[in-house]
PDB file of C-alpha atoms in Angstrom:
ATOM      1  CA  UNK B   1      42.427 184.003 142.952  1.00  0.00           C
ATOM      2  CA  UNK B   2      40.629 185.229 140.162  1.00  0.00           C
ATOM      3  CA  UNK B   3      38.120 188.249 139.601  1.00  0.00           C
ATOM      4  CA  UNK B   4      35.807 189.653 137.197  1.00  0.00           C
ATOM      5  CA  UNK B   5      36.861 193.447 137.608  1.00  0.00           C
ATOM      6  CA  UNK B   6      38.637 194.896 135.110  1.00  0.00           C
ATOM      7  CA  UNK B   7      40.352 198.455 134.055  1.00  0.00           C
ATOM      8  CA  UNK B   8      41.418 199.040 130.280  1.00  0.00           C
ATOM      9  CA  UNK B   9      42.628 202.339 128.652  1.00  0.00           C
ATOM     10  CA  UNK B  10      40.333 203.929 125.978  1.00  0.00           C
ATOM     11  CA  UNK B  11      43.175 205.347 123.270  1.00  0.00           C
ATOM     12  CA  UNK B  12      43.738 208.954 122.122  1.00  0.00           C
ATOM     13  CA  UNK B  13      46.203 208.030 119.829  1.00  0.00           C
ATOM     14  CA  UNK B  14      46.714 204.605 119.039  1.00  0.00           C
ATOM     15  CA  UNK B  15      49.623 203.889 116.737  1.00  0.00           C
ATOM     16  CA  UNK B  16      52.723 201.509 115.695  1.00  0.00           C
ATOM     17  CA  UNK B  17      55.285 203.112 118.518  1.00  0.00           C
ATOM     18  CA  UNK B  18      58.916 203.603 116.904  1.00  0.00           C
ATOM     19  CA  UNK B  19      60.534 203.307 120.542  1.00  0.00           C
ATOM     20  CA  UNK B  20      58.992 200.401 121.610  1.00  0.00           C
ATOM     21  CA  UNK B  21      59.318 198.671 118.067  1.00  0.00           C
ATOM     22  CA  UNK B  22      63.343 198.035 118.835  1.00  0.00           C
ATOM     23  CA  UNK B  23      62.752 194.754 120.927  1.00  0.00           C
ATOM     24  CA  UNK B  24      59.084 194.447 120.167  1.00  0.00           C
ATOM     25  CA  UNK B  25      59.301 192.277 116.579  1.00  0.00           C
ATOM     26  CA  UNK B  26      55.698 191.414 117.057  1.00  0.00           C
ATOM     27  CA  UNK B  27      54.514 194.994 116.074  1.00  0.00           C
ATOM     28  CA  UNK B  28      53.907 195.663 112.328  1.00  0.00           C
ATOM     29  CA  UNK B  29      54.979 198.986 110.660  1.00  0.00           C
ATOM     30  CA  UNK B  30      51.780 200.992 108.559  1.00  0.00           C
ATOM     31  CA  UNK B  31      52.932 201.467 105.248  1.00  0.00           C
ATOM     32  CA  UNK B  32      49.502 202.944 103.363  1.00  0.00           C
ATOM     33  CA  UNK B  33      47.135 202.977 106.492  1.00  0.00           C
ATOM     34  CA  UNK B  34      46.950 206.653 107.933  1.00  0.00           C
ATOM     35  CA  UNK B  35      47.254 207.423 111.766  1.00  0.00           C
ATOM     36  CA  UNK B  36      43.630 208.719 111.822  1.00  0.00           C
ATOM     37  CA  UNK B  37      42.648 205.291 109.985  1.00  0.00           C
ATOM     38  CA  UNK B  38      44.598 203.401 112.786  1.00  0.00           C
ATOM     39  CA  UNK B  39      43.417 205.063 115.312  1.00  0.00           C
ATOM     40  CA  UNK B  40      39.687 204.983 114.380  1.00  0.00           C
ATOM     41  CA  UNK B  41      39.620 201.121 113.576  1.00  0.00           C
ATOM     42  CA  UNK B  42      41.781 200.653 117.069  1.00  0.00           C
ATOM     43  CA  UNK B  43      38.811 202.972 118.393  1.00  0.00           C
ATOM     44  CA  UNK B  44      36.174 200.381 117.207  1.00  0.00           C
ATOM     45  CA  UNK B  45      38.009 197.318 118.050  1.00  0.00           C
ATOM     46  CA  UNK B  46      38.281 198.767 121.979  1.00  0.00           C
ATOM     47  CA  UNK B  47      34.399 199.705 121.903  1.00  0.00           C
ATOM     48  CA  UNK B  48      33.401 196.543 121.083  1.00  0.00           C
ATOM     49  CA  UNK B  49      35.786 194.492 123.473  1.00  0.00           C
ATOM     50  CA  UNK B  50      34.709 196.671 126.064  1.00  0.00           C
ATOM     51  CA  UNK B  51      30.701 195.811 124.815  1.00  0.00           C
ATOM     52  CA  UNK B  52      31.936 192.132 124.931  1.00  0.00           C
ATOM     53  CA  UNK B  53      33.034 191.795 128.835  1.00  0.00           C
ATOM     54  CA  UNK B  54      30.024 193.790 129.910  1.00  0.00           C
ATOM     55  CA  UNK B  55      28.286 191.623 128.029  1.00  0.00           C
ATOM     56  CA  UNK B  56      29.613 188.377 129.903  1.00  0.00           C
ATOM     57  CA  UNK B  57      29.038 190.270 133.068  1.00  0.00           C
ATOM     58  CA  UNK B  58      32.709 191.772 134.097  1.00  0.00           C
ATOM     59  CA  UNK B  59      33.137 195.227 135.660  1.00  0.00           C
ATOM     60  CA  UNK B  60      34.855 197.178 133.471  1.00  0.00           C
ATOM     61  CA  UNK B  61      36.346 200.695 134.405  1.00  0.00           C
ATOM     62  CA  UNK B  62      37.624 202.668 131.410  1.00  0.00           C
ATOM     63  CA  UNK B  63      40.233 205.559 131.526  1.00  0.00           C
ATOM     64  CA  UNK B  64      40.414 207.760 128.782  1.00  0.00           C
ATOM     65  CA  UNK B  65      43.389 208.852 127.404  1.00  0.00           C
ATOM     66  CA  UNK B  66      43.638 212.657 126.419  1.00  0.00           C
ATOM     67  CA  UNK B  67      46.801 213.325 124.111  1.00  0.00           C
ATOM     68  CA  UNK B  68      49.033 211.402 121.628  1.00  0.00           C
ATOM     69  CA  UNK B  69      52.022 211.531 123.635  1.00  0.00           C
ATOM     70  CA  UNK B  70      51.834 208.074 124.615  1.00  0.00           C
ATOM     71  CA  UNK B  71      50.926 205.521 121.902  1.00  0.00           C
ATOM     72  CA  UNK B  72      50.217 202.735 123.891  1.00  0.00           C
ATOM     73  CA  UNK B  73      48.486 203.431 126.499  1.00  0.00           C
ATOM     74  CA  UNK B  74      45.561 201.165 125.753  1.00  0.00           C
ATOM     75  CA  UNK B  75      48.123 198.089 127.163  1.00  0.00           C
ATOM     76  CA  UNK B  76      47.815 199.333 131.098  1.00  0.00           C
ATOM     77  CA  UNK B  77      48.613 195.892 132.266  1.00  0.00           C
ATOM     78  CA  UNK B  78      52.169 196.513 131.580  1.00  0.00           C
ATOM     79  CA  UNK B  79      51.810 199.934 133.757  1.00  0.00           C
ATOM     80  CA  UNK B  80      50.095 198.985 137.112  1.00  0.00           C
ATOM     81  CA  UNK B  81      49.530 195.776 138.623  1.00  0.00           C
ATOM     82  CA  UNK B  82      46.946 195.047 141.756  1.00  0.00           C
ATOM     83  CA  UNK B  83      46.838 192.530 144.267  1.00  0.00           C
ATOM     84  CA  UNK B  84      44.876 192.832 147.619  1.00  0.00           C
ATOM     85  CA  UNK B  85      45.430 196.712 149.168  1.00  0.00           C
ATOM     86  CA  UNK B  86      48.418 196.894 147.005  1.00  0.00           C
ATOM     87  CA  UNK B  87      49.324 198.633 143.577  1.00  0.00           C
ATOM     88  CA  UNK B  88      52.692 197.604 141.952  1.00  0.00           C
ATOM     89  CA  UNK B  89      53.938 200.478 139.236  1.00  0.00           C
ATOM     90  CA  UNK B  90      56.279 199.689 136.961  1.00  0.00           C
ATOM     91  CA  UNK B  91      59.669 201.094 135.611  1.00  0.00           C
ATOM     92  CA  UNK B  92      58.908 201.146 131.659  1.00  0.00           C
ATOM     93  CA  UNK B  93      61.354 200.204 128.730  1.00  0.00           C
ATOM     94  CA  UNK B  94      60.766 203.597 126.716  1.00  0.00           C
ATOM     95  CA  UNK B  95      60.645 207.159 127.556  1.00  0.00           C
ATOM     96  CA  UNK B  96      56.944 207.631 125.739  1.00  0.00           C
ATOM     97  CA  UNK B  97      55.499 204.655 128.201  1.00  0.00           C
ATOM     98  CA  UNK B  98      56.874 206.168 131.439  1.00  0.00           C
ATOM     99  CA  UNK B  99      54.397 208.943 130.965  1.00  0.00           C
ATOM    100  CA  UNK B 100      51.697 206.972 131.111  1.00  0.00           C
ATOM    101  CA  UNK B 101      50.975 206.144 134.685  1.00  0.00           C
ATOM    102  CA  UNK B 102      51.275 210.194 135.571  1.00  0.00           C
ATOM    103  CA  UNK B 103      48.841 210.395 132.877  1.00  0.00           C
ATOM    104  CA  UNK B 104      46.166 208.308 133.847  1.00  0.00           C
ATOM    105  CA  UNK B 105      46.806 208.495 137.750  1.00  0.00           C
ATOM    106  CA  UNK B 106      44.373 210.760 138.374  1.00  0.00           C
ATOM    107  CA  UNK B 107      41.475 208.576 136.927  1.00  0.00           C
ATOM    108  CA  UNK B 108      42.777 205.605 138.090  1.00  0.00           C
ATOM    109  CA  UNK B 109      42.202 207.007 141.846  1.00  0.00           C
ATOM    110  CA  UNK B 110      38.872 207.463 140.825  1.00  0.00           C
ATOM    111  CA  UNK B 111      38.804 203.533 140.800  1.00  0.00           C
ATOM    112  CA  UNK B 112      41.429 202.716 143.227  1.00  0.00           C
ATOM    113  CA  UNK B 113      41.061 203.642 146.614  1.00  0.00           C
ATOM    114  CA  UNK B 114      44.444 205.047 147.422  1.00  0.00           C
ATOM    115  CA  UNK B 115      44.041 206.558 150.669  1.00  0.00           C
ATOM    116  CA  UNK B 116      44.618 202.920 151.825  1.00  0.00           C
ATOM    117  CA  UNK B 117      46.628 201.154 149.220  1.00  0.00           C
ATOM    118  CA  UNK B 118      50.162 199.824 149.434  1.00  0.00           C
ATOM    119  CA  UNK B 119      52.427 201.548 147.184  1.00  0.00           C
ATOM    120  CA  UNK B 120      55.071 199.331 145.564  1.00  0.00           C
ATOM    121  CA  UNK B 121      56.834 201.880 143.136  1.00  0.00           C
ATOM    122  CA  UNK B 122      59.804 200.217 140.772  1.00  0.00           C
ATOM    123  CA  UNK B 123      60.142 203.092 138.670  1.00  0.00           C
ATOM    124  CA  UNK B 124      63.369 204.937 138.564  1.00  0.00           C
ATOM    125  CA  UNK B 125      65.149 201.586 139.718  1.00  0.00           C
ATOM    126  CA  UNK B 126      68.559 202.484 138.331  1.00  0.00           C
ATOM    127  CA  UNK B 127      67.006 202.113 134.722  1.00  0.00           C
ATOM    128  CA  UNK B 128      66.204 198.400 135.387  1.00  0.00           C
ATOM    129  CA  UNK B 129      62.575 197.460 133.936  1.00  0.00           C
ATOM    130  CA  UNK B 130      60.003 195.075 134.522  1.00  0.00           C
ATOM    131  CA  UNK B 131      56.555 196.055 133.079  1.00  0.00           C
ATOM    132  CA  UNK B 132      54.165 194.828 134.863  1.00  0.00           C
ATOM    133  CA  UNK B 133      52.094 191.885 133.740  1.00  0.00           C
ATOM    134  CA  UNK B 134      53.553 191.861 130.647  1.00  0.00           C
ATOM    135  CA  UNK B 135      56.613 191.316 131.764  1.00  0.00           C
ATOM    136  CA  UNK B 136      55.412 188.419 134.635  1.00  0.00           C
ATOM    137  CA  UNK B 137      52.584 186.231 134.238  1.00  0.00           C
ATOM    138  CA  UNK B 138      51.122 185.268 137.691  1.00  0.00           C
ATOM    139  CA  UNK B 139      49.741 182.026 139.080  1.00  0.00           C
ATOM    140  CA  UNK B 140      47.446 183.487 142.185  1.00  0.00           C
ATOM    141  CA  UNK B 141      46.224 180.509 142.820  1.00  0.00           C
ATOM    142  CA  UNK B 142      49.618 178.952 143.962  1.00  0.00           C
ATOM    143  CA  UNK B 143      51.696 182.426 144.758  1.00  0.00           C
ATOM    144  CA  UNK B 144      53.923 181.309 141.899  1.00  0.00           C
ATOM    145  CA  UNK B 145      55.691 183.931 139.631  1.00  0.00           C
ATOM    146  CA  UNK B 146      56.469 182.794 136.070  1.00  0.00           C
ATOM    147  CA  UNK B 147      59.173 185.725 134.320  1.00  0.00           C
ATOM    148  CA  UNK B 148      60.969 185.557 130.693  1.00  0.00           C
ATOM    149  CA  UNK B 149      63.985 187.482 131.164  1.00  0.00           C
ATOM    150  CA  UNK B 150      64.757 190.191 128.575  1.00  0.00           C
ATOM    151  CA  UNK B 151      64.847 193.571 128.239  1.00  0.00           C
ATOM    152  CA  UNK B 152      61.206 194.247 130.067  1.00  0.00           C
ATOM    153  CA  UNK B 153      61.931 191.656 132.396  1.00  0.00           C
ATOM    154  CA  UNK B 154      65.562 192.138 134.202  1.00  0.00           C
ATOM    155  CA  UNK B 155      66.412 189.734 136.406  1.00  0.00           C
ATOM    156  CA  UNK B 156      67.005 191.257 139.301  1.00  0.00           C
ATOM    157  CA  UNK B 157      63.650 193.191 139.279  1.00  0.00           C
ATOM    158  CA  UNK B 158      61.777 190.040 138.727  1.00  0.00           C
ATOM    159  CA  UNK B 159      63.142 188.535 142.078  1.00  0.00           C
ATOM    160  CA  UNK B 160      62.787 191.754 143.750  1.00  0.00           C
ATOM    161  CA  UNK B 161      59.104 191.757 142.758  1.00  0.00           C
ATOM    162  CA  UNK B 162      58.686 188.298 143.431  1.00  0.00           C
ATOM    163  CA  UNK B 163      60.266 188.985 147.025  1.00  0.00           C
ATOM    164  CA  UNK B 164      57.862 192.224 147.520  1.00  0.00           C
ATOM    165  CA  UNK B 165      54.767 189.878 146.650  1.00  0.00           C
ATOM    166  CA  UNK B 166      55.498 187.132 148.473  1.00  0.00           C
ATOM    167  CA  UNK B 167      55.771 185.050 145.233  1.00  0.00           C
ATOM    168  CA  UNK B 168      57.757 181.874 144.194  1.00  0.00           C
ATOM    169  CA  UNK B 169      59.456 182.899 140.750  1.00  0.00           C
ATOM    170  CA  UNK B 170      60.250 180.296 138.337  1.00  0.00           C
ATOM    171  CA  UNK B 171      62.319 182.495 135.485  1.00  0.00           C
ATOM    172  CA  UNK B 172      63.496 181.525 132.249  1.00  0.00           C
ATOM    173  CA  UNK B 173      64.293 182.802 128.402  1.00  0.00           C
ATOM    174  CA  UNK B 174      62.634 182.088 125.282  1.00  0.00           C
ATOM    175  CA  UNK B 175      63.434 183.230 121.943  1.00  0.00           C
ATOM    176  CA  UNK B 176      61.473 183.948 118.977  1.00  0.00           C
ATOM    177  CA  UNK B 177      62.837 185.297 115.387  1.00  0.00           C
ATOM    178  CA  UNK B 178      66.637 185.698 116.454  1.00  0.00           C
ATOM    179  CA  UNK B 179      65.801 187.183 119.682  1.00  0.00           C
ATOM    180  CA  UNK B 180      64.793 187.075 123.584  1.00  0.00           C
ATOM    181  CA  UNK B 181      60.742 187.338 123.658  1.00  0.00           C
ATOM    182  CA  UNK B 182      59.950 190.417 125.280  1.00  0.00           C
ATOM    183  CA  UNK B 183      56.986 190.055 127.420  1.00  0.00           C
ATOM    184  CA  UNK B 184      56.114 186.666 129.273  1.00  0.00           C
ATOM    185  CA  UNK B 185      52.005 186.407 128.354  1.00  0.00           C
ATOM    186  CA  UNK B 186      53.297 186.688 124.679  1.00  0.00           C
ATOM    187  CA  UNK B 187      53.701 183.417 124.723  1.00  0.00           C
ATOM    188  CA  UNK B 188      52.282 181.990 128.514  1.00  0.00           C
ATOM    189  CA  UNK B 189      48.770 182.442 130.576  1.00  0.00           C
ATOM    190  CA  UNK B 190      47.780 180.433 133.793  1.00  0.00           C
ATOM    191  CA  UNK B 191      44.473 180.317 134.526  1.00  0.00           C
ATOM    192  CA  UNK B 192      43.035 178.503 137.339  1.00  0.00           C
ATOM    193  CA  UNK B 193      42.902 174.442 135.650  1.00  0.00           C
ATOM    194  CA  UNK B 194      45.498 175.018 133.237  1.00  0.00           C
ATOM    195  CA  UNK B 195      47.977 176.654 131.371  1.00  0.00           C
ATOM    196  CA  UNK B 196      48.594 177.472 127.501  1.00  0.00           C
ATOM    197  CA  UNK B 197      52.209 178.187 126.514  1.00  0.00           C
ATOM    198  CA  UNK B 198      54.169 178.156 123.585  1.00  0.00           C
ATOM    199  CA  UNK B 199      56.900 175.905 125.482  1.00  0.00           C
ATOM    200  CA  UNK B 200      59.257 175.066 122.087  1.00  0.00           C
ATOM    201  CA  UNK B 201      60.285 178.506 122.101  1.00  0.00           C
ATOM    202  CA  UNK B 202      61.942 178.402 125.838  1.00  0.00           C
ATOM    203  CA  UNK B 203      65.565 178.128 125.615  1.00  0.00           C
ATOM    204  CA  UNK B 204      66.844 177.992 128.944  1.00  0.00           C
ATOM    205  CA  UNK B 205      65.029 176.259 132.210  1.00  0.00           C
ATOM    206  CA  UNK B 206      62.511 174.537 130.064  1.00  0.00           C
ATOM    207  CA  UNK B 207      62.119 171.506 132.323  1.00  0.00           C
ATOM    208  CA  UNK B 208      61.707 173.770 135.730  1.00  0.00           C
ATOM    209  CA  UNK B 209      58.643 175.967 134.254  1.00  0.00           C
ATOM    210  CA  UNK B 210      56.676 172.326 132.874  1.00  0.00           C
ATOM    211  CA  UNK B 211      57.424 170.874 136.038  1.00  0.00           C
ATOM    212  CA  UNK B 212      56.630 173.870 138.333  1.00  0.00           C
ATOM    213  CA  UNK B 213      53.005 173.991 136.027  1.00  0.00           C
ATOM    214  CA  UNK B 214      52.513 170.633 136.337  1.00  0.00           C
ATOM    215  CA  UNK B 215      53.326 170.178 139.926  1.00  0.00           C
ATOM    216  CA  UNK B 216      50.701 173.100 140.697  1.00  0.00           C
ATOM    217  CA  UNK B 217      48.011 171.086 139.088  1.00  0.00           C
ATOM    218  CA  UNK B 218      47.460 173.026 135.535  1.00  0.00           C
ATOM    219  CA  UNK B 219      47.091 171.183 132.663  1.00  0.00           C
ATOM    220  CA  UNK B 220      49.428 172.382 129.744  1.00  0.00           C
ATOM    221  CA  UNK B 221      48.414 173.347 126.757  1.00  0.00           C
ATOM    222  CA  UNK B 222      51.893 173.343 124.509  1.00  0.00           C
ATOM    223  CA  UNK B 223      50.894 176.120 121.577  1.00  0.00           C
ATOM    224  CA  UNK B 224      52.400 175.633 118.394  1.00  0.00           C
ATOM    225  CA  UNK B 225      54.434 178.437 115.890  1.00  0.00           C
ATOM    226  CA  UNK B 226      51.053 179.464 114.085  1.00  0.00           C
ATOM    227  CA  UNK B 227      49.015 179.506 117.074  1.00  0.00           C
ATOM    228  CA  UNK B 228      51.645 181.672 119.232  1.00  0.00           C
ATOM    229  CA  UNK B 229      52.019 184.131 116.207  1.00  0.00           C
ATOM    230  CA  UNK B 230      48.217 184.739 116.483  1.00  0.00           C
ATOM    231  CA  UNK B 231      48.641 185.449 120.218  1.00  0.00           C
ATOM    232  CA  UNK B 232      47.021 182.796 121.362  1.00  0.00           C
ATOM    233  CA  UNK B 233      49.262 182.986 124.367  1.00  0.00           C
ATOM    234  CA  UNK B 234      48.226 186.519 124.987  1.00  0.00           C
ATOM    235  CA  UNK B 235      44.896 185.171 126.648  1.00  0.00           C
ATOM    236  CA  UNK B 236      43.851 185.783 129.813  1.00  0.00           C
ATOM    237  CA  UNK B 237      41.079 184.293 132.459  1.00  0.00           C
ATOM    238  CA  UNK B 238      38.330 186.311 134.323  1.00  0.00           C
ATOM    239  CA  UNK B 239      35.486 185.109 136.836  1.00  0.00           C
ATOM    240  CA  UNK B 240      32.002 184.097 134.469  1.00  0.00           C
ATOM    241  CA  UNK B 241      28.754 184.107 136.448  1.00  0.00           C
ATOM    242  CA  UNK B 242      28.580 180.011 135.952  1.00  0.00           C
ATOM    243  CA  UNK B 243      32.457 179.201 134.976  1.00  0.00           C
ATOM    244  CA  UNK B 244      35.597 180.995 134.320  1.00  0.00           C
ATOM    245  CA  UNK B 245      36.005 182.623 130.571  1.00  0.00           C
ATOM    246  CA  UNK B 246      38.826 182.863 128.665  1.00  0.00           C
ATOM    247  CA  UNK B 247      39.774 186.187 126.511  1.00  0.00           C
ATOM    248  CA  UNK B 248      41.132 185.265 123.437  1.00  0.00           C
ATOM    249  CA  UNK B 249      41.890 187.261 120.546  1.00  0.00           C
ATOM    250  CA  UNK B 250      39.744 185.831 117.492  1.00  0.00           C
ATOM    251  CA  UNK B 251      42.045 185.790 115.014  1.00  0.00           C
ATOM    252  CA  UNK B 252      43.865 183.067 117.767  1.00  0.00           C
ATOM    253  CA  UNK B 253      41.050 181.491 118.651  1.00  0.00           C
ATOM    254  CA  UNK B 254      40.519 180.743 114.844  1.00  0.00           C
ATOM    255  CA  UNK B 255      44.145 179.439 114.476  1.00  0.00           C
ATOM    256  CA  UNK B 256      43.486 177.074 117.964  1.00  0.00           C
ATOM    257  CA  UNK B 257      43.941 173.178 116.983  1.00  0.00           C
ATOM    258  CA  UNK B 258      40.933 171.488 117.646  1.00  0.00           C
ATOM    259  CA  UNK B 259      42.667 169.213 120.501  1.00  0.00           C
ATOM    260  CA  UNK B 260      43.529 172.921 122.149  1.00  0.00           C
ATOM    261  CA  UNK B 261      40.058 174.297 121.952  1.00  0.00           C
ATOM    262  CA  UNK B 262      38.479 171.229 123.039  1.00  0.00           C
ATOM    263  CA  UNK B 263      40.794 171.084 126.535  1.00  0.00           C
ATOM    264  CA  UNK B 264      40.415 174.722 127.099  1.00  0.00           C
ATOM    265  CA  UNK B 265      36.113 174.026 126.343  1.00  0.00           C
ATOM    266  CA  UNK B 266      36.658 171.611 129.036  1.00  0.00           C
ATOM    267  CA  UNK B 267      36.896 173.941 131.719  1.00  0.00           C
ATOM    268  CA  UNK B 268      36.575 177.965 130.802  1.00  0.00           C
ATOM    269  CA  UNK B 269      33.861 179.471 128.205  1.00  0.00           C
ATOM    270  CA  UNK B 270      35.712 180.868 124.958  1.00  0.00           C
ATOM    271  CA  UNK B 271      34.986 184.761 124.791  1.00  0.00           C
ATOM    272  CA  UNK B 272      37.226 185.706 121.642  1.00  0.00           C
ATOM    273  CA  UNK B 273      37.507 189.799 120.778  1.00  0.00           C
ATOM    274  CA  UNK B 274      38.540 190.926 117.442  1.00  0.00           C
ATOM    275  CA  UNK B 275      41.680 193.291 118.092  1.00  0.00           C
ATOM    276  CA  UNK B 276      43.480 192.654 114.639  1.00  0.00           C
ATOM    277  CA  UNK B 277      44.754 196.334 114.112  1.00  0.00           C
ATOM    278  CA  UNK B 278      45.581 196.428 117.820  1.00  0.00           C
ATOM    279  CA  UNK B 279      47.555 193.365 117.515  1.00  0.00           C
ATOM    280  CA  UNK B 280      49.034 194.163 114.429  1.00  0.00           C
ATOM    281  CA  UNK B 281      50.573 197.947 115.059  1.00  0.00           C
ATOM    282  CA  UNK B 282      50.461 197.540 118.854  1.00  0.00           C
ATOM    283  CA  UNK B 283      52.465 193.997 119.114  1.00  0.00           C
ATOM    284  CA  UNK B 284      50.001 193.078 121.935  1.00  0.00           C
ATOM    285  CA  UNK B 285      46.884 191.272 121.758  1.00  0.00           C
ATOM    286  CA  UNK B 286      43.267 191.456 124.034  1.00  0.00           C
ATOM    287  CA  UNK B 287      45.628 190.323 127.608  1.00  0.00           C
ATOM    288  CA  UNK B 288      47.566 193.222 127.426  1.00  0.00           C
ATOM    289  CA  UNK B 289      44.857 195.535 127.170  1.00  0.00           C
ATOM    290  CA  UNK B 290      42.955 194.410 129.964  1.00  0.00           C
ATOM    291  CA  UNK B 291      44.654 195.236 134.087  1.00  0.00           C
ATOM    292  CA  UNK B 292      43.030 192.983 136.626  1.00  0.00           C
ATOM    293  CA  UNK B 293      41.700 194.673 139.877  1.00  0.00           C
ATOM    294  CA  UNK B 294      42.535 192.597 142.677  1.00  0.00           C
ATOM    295  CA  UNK B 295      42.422 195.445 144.954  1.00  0.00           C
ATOM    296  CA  UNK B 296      39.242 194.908 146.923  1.00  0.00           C
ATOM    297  CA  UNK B 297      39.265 191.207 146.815  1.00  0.00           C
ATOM    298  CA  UNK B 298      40.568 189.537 150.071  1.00  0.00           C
ATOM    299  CA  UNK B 299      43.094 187.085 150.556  1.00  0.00           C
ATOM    300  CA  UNK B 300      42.757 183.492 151.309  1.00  0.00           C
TER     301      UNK B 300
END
């Protein structure tokens, strides 16, 4: 399953987030670059990726964000997840990113038909977190549920989502600078023919994920440490008009091995989207930015 609609968060207030910076290594404190100089290049960065989907033909819905309570709200992925009729809310790591969903609920009705959609609400799940597909990266062609385990991504709330969707989950850990990674499409994405995933950083129940990937038919694309740390992991699929495209971050797809771009030419058009500052303050690349909508597609 795959679609070409898409809902991202226009940002009020972009900026390097102190509370989610204590498990989030990937994010980069400012040291001479002002708020209002982060926020306007973050500004220009979303503009244009937003110009660059529309351009390739994907629906985009944007939701603006009003007020600089919440930092991050330009990574909704990690918020809200949609499958068929159903919207999955998440239970957040850090105070400031529990008040986003409130936040942008009322234009996200606008875009979601809720009168008839499935409600599966994890927040306030005796403090246990899993945030959204940041936290799980999902093979919808197979039903298969892929989860690092870490602070986003308790254990328990992975197999209860995986239960509530009717997925197979395959968990695991990986580790990066001294500790657990903290979101799974850091570092994984499945798309439809294969799979890219920095696989030398998985500590525990290595073999199971390669096997589970292979055994579903995706050919693996094994990232190494200086394509990972450009988030070339952080990718993400969507339905072209003649073949599936893959959203990359530039600055990964300019750090891609030949061998890698080549295999991933093979099958998906290359669509990469300059988000440096985003990546850089945020500690999330283009794939977090972007929330699927699966709601109106049907099943089988």
């Amino acid at each position: 399953m795959i679609t070409n609609k898409v809902i991202l968060v226009r940002p009020y207030a972009f900026n390097f987030n102190i509370e989610t910076a204590a498990d989030n290594v990937y994010q980069v404190s400012p040291k001479k670059t002002s708020d209002e100089e982060i926020q306007e290049r973050a500004l220009r960065e979303f503009d244009r990726a937003v110009e660059s989907l529309r351009a390739k033909n994907i629906q985009v819905d944007v939701i603006s964000d009003f007020d600089d309570r919440t930092p991050d709200s330009i990574f909704p992925n990690n918020v809200f997840v949609t499958f068929p009729g159903k919207i999955f809310i998440s239970e957040m790591y850090t105070d400031n990113r529990n008040e986003e969903y409130d936040k942008i609920l009322p234009q996200l009705k606008k875009i979601l038909d809720y009168d008839r959609a499935e409600i599966v609400d994890f927040r306030n799940s005796d403090e246990k977190v899993l945030e959204g597909t940041g936290a799980v990266v999902i093979d919808r062609w197979n039903n298969i549920c892929y989860g690092s385990l870490s602070k986003r991504c308790d254990k328990d709330e992975f197999l209860k989502f995986c239960h509530s969707f009717d997925l197979k989950p395959v968990y695991f850990r990986a580790k990066d600078k001294g500790t657990y990674v903290y979101h799974t499409n850091v570092m994984m994405m499945v798309g439809e023919k294969f799979a890219i995933i920095a696989d030398e950083l998985i500590v525990e129940n290595k073999e199971e994920v390669l096997k589970s990937l292979r055994e579903s038919g995706k050919e693996i694309i094994s990232l190494n440490k200086e394509e990972f740390d450009n988030f070339a992991g952080n990718s993400l699929e969507l339905k072209g008009e003649d073949k599936n495209i893959l959203v990359i971050a530039k600055s990964a797809y300019d750090h891609l091995r030949k061998e890698n771009r080549e295999k991933i030419e093979k099958q998906d058009e290359i669509l990469p989207v300059d988000v440096d500052t985003i990546s850089k303050y945020g500690g999330g690349s283009i794939r977090c930015m972007i929330a699927e909508n699966f709601f109106d597609i049907r099943e089988g």
